[in-house]
CSV table of C-alpha atoms in Angstrom, one decimal:
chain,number,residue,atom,x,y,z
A,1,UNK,CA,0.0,0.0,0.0
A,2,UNK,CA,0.5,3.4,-0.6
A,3,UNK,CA,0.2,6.3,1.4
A,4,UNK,CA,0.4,10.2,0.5
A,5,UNK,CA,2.4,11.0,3.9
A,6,UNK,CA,4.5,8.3,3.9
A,7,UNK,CA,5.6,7.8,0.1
A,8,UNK,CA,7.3,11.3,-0.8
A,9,UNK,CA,10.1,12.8,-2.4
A,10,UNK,CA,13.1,13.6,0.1
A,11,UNK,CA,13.0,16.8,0.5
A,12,UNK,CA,15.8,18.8,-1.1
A,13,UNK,CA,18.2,21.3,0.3
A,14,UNK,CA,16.8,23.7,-2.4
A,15,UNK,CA,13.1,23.4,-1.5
A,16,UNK,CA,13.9,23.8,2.5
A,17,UNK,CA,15.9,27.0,1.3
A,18,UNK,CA,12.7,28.1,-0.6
A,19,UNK,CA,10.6,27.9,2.5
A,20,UNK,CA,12.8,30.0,4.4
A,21,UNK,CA,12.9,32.4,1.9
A,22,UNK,CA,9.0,32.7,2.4
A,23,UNK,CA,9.0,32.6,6.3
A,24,UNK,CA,12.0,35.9,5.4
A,25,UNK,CA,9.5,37.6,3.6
A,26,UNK,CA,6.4,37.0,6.3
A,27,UNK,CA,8.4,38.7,8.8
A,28,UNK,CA,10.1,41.4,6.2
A,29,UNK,CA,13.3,40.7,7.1
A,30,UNK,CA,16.7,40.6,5.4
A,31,UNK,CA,18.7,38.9,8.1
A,32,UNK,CA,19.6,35.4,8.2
A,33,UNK,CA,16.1,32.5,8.9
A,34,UNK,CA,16.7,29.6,10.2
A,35,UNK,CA,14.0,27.0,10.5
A,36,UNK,CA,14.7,24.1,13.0
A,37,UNK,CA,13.3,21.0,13.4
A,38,UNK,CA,11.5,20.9,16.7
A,39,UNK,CA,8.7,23.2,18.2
A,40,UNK,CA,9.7,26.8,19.2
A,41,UNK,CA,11.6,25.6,22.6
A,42,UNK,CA,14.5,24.7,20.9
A,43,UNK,CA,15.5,27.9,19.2
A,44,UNK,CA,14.2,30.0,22.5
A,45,UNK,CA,16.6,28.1,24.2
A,46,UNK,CA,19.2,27.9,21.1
A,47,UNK,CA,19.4,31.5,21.3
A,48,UNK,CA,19.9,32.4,24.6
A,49,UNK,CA,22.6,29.4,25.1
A,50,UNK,CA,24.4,30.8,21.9
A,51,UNK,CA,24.2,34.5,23.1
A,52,UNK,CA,24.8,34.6,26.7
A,53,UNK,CA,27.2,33.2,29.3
A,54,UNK,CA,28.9,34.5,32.6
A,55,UNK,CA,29.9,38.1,30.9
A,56,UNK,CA,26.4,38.7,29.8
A,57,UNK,CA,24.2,41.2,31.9
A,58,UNK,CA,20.5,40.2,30.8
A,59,UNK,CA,17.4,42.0,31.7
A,60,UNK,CA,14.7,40.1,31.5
A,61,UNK,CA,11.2,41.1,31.1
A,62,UNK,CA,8.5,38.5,32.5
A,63,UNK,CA,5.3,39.3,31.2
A,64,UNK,CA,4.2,35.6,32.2
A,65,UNK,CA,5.1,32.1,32.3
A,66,UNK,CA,7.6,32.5,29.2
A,67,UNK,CA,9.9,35.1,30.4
A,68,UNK,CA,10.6,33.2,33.9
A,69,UNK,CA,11.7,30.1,31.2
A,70,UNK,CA,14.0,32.4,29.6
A,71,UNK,CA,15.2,33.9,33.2
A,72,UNK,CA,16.1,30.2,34.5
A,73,UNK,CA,17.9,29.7,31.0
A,74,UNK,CA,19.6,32.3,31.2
A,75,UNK,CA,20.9,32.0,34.8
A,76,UNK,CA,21.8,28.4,34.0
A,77,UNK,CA,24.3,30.1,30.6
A,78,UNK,CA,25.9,31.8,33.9
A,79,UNK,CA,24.4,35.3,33.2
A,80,UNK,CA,23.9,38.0,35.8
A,81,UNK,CA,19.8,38.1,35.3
A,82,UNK,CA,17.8,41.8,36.2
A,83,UNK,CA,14.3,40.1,36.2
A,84,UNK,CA,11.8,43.3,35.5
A,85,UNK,CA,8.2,42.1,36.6
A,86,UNK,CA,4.9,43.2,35.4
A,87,UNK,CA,1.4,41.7,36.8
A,88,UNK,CA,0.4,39.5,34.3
A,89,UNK,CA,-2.9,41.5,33.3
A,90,UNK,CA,-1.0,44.0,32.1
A,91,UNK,CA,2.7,44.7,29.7
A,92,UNK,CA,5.7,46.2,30.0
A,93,UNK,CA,6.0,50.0,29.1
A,94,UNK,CA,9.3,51.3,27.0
A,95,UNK,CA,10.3,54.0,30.1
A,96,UNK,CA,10.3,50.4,32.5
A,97,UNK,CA,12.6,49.4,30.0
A,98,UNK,CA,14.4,52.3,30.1
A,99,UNK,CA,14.3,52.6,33.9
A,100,UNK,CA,16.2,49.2,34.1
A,101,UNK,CA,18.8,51.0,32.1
A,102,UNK,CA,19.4,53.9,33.7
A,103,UNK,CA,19.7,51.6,37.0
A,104,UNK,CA,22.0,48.8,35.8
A,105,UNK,CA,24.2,50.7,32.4
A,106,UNK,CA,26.0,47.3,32.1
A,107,UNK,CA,22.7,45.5,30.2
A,108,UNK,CA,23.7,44.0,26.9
A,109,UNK,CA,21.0,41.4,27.0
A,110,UNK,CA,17.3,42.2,26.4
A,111,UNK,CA,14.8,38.9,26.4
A,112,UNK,CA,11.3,39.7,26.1
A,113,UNK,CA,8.0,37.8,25.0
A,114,UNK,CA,5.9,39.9,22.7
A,115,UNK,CA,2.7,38.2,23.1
A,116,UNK,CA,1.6,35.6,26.0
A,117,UNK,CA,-1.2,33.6,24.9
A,118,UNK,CA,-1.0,31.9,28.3
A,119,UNK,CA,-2.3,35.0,30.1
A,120,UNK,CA,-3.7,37.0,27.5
A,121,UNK,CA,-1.2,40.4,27.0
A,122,UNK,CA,0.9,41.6,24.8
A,123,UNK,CA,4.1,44.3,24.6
A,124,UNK,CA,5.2,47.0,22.8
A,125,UNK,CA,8.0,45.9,21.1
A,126,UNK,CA,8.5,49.0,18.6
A,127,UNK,CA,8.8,51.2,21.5
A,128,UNK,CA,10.9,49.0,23.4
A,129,UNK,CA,13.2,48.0,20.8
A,130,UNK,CA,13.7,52.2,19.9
A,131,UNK,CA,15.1,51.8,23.8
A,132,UNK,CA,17.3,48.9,23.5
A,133,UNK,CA,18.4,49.9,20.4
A,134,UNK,CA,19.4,53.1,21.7
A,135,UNK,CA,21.5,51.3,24.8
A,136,UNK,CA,23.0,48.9,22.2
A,137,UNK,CA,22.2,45.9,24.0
A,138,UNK,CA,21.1,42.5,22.1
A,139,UNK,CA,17.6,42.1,21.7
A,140,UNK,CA,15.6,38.5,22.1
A,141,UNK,CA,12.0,38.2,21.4
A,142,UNK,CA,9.9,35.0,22.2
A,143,UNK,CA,7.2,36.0,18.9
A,144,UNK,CA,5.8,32.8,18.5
A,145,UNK,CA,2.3,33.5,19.6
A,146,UNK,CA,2.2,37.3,17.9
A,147,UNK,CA,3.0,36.2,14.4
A,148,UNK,CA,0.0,35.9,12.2
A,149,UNK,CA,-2.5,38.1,14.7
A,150,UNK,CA,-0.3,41.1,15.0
A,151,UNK,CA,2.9,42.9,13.3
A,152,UNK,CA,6.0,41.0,13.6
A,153,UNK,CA,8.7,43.3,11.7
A,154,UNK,CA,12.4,42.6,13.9
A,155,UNK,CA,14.2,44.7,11.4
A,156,UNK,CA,12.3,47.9,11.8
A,157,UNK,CA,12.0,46.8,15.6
A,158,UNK,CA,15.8,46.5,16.3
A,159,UNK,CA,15.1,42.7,16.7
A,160,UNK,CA,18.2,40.5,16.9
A,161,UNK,CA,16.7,37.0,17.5
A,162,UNK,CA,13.2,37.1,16.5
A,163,UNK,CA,12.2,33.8,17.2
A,164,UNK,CA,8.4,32.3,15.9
A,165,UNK,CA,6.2,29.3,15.6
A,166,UNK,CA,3.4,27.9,13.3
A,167,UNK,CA,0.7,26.6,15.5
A,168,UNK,CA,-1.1,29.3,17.1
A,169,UNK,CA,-2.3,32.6,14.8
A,170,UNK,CA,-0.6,31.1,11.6
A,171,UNK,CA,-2.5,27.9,12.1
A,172,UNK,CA,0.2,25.6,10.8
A,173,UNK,CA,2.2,23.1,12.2
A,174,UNK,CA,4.3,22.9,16.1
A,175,UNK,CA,7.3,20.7,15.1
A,176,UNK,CA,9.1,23.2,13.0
A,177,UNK,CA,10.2,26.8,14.2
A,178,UNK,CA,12.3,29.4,12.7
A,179,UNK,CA,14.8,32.0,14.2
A,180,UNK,CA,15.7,35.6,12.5
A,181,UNK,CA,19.4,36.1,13.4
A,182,UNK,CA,21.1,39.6,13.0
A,183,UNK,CA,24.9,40.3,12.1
A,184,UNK,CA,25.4,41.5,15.5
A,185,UNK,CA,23.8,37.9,17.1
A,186,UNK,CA,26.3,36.4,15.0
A,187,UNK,CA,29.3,37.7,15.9
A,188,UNK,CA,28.2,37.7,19.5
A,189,UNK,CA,27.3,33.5,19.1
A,190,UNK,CA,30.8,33.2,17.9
A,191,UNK,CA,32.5,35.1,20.5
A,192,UNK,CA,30.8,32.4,23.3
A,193,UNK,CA,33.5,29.7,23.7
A,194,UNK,CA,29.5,28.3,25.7
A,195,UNK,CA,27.8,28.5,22.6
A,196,UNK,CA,26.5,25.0,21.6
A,197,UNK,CA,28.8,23.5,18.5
A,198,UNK,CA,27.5,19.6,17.1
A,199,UNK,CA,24.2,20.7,19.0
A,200,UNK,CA,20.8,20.0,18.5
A,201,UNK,CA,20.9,23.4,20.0
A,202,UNK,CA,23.5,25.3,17.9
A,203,UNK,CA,22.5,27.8,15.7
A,204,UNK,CA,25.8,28.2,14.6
A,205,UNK,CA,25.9,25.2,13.3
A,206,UNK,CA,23.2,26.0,11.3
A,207,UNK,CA,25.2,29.2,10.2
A,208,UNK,CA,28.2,27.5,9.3
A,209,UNK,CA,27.3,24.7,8.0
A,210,UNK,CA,24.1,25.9,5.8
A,211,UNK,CA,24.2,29.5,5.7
A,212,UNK,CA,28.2,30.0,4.9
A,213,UNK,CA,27.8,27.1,2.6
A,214,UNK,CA,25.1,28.7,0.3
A,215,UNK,CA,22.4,26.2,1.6
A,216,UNK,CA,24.0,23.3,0.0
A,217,UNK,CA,23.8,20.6,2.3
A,218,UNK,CA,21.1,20.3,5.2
A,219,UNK,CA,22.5,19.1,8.5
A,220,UNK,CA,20.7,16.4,9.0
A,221,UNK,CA,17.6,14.6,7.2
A,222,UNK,CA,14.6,17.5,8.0
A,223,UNK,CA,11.5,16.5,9.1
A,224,UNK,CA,9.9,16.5,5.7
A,225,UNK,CA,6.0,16.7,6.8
A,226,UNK,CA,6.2,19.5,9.3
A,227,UNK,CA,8.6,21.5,6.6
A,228,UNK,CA,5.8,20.8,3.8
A,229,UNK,CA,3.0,21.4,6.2
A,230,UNK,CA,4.8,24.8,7.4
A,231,UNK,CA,5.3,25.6,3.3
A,232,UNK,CA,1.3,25.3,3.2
A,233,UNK,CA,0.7,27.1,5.9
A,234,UNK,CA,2.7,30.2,4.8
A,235,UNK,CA,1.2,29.8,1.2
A,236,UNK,CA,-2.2,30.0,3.0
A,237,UNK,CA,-1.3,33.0,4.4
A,238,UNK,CA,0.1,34.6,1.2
A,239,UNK,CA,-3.3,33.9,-0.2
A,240,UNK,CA,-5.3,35.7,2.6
A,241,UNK,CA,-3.3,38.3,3.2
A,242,UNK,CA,-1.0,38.8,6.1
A,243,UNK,CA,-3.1,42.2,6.9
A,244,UNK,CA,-6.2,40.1,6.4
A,245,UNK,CA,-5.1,36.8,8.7
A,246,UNK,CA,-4.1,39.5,11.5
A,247,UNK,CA,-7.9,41.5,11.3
A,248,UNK,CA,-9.3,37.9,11.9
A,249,UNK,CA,-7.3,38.1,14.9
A,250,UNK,CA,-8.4,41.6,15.9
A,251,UNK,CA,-11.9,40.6,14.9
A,252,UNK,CA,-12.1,37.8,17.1
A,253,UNK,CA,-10.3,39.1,20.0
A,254,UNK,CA,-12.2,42.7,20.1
A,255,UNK,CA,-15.8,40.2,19.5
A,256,UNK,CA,-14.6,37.9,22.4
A,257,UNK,CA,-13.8,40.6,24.9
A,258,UNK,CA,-17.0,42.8,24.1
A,259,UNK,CA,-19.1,39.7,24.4
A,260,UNK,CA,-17.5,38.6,27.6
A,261,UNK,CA,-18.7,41.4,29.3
A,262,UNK,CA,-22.1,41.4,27.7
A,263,UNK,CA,-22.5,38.0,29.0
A,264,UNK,CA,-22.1,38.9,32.6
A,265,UNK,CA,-21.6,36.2,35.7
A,266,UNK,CA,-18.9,38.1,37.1
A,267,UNK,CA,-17.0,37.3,34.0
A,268,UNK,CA,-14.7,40.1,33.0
A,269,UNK,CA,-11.2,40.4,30.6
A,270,UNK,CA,-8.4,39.2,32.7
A,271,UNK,CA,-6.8,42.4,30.8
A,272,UNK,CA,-7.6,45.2,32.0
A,273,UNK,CA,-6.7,47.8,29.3
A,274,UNK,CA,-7.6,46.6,26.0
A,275,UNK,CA,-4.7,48.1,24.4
A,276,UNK,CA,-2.6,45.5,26.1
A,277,UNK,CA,-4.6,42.9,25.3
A,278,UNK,CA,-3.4,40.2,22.8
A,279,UNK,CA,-4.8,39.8,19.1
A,280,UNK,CA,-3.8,35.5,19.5
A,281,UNK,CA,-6.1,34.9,22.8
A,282,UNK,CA,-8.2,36.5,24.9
A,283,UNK,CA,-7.8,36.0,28.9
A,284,UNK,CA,-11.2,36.1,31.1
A,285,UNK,CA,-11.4,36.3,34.9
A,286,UNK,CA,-14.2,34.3,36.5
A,287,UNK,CA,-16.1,36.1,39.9
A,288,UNK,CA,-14.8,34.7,43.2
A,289,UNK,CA,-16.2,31.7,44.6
A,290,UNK,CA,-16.1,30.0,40.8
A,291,UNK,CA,-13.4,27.8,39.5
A,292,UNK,CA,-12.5,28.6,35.9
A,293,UNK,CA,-11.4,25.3,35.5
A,294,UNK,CA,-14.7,23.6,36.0
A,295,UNK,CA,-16.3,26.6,34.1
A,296,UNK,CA,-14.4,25.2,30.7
A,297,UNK,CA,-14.8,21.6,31.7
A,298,UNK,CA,-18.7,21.6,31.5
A,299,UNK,CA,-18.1,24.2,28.4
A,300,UNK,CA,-16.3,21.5,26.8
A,301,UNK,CA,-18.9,18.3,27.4
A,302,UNK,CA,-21.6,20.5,25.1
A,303,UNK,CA,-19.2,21.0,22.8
A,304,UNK,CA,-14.9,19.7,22.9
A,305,UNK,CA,-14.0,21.3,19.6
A,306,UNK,CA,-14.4,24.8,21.6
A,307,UNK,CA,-10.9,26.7,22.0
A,308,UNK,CA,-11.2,26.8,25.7
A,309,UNK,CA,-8.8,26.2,28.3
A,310,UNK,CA,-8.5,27.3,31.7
A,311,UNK,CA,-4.9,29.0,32.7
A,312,UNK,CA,-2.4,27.4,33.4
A,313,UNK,CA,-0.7,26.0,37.4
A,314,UNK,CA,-2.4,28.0,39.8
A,315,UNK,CA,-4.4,30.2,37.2
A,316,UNK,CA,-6.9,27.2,36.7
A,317,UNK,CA,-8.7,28.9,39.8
A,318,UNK,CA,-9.2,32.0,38.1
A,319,UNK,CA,-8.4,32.8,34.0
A,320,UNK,CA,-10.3,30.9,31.4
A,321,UNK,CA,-8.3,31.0,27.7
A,322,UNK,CA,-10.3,31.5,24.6
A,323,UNK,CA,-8.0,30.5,21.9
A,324,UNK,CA,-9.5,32.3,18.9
A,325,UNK,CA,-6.0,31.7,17.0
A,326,UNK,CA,-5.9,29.7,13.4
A,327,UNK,CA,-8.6,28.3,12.5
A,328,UNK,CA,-10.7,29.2,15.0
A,329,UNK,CA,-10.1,33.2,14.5
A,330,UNK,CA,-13.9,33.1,13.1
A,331,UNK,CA,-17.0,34.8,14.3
A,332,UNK,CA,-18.4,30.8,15.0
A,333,UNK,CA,-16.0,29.9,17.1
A,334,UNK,CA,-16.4,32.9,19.6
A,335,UNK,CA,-19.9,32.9,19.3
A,336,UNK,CA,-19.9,29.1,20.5
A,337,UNK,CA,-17.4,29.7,23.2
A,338,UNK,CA,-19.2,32.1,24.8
A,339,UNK,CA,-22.7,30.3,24.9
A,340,UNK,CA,-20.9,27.6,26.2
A,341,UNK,CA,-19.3,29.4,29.1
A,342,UNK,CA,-23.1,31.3,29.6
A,343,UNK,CA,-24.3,27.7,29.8
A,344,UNK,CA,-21.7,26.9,32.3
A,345,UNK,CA,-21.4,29.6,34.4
A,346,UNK,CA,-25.8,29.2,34.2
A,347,UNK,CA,-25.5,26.2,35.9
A,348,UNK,CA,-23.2,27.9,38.6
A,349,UNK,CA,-26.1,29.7,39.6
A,350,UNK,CA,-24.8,32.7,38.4
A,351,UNK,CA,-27.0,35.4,35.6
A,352,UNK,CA,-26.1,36.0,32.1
A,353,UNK,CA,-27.5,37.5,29.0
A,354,UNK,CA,-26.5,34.7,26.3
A,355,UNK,CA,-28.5,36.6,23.5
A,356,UNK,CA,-26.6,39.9,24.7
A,357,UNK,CA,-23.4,38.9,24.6
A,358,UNK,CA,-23.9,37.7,20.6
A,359,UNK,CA,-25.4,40.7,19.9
A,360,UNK,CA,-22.6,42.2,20.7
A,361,UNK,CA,-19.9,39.8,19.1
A,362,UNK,CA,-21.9,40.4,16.0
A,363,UNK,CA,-21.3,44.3,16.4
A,364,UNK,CA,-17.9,44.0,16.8
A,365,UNK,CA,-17.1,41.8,13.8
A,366,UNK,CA,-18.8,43.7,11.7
């Protein structure tokens, strides 16, 4: 037997090259992309063990469960960490950034997640980057969830390591990533005797070995259904519209958080200011006495295709997720979360206005 997944082509150095060029021009970027073969963990963490070691000074901006990851990476590589931390229902500001500066000159490290889809808020990056650009400092940014529901432009942004995944707002697949990788990121990778050489980890053996040598010869055999499934997804995106994919996003997000509160229950954005609020998810607080988690549970026994969760460790008791990235950026799939969760939170004794709250995701979207 035959089977269309299993019976391809290998995959040529010259068609892998080709999808990097495309994953270049989604982000508008002339630096160096490198796709690697795993999900988005392994060139977060790539990056920071290439760039940083006991000389480096980071600051590190936690925004949410992300940035404390990058923190105990980076304190592992030997780095003096400066942790600078916000309440998760809100972001970072560019003068915090440049606060941390003015306190601690010897920064030439800046790690920060653009958009947390675990808790709902996203950052300023152009702002910040005009800061850290103006200090001289490196700049990291976790972009996996922002790319494909807001702007992701780390050349205009002073991005160094721009680092992004398929599966949330670009709806494609988790076991590829890809890393943007300035000049200066570069040279500072192969300045670190720590850097990881004959490395899952090492981007510089990516650089030397398939950058340098004109994309020849790919390390090792790629994983040739992820790679085509991450081609598709970028040519789905071509076809859309990047602009168009990222007003989905702002559609469903703007929808979800308008119809939250027109659904009542005590349920209310877990974001307070809505210009910090993420285009990928949108973060609800449940009233006190009421355990999100159980909330989405009974949401999900009507109906388990839903984009629910509840947040994540000890934010189960309060946050519920709705997950309005990819495929489910439509006006049906935040219309049937949140008549789900007015089901729930009906049960819970609590009072809602069901036919309110889609009246007023219908508003929105239009």
């Amino acid at each position: 037997m035959t089977h269309p997944f299993l019976d391809l082509a290998p995959l040529s150095a010259a068609r892998f090259a080709a999808i990097e060029d495309r994953v270049a021009r989604l982000l508008g970027t002339e630096q160096d992309v490198v796709i690697m073969q795993g999900e988005a963990l392994l060139p977060l963490e790539g990056a920071i063990r290439a760039t940083a070691g006991p000389g480096t000074t980071a600051l590190n901006v936690i925004t949410g469960p992300y940035g404390q990851t990058f923190g105990n990476w980076l304190r592992d590589c030997g780095a003096t960490v400066i942790d600078l931390a916000v309440p998760f229902h809100t972001a970072v500001t560019a003068d915090q950034i440049r606060s941390a500066f003015a306190e601690h000159p010897e920064i030439d490290f800046v790690s920060l997640v653009h958009a947390e889809a675990a808790t709902g808020n996203t950052n300023p990056v152009a702002e910040i980057g005009e800061v850290v650009r103006a200090h001289g400092a490196l700049f990291y940014l976790d972009a996996v969830a922002s790319i494909g529901a807001e702007p992701v432009l780390p050349d205009a942004w002073g991005v160094d390591l721009c680092v992004i995944g398929a599966q949330k707002a670009m709806g494609g697949p988790a076991g590829v990533s890809a890393v943007s990788v300035s000049e200066r990121a570069w040279a500072r990778m192969a300045a670190n005797p720590r850097a990881p050489r004959r490395s899952y980890l090492s981007l510089l053996d990516w650089k030397e070995r398939w950058i340098d040598g004109g994309r020849k010869a790919l390390l090792h055999a790629p994983a040739q259904l992820e790679m085509l499934a991450l081609e598709a997804c970028v040519e789905r995106i071509e076809g859309d519209g990047l602009e168009a994919v990222m007003a989905r996003h702002r559609a469903a997000a703007l929808s979800t958080r308008a119809g939250a509160v027109a659904l009542g229950g005590g349920l209310e954005p877990y974001v307070y200011d809505v210009r910090e609020s993420a285009p990928v998810a949108t973060t609800l607080r449940v009233p006190a006495g009421v355990a999100a988690s159980e909330v989405v549970a009974r949401a999900l026994e009507s109906e388990p295709g839903l984009p629910l969760a509840a947040g994540g460790g000890a934010l189960a008791k309060e946050m519920i997720r709705v997950n309005h990235y990819g495929a489910d950026a439509t006006v049906g799939a935040v219309r049937g979360s949140l008549t789900a969760l007015g089901a729930a939170l009906t049960e819970k004794g609590l009072d809602v206005d069901v036919t309110g709250s889609l009246r007023a995701v219908d508003e929105v979207w239009r």
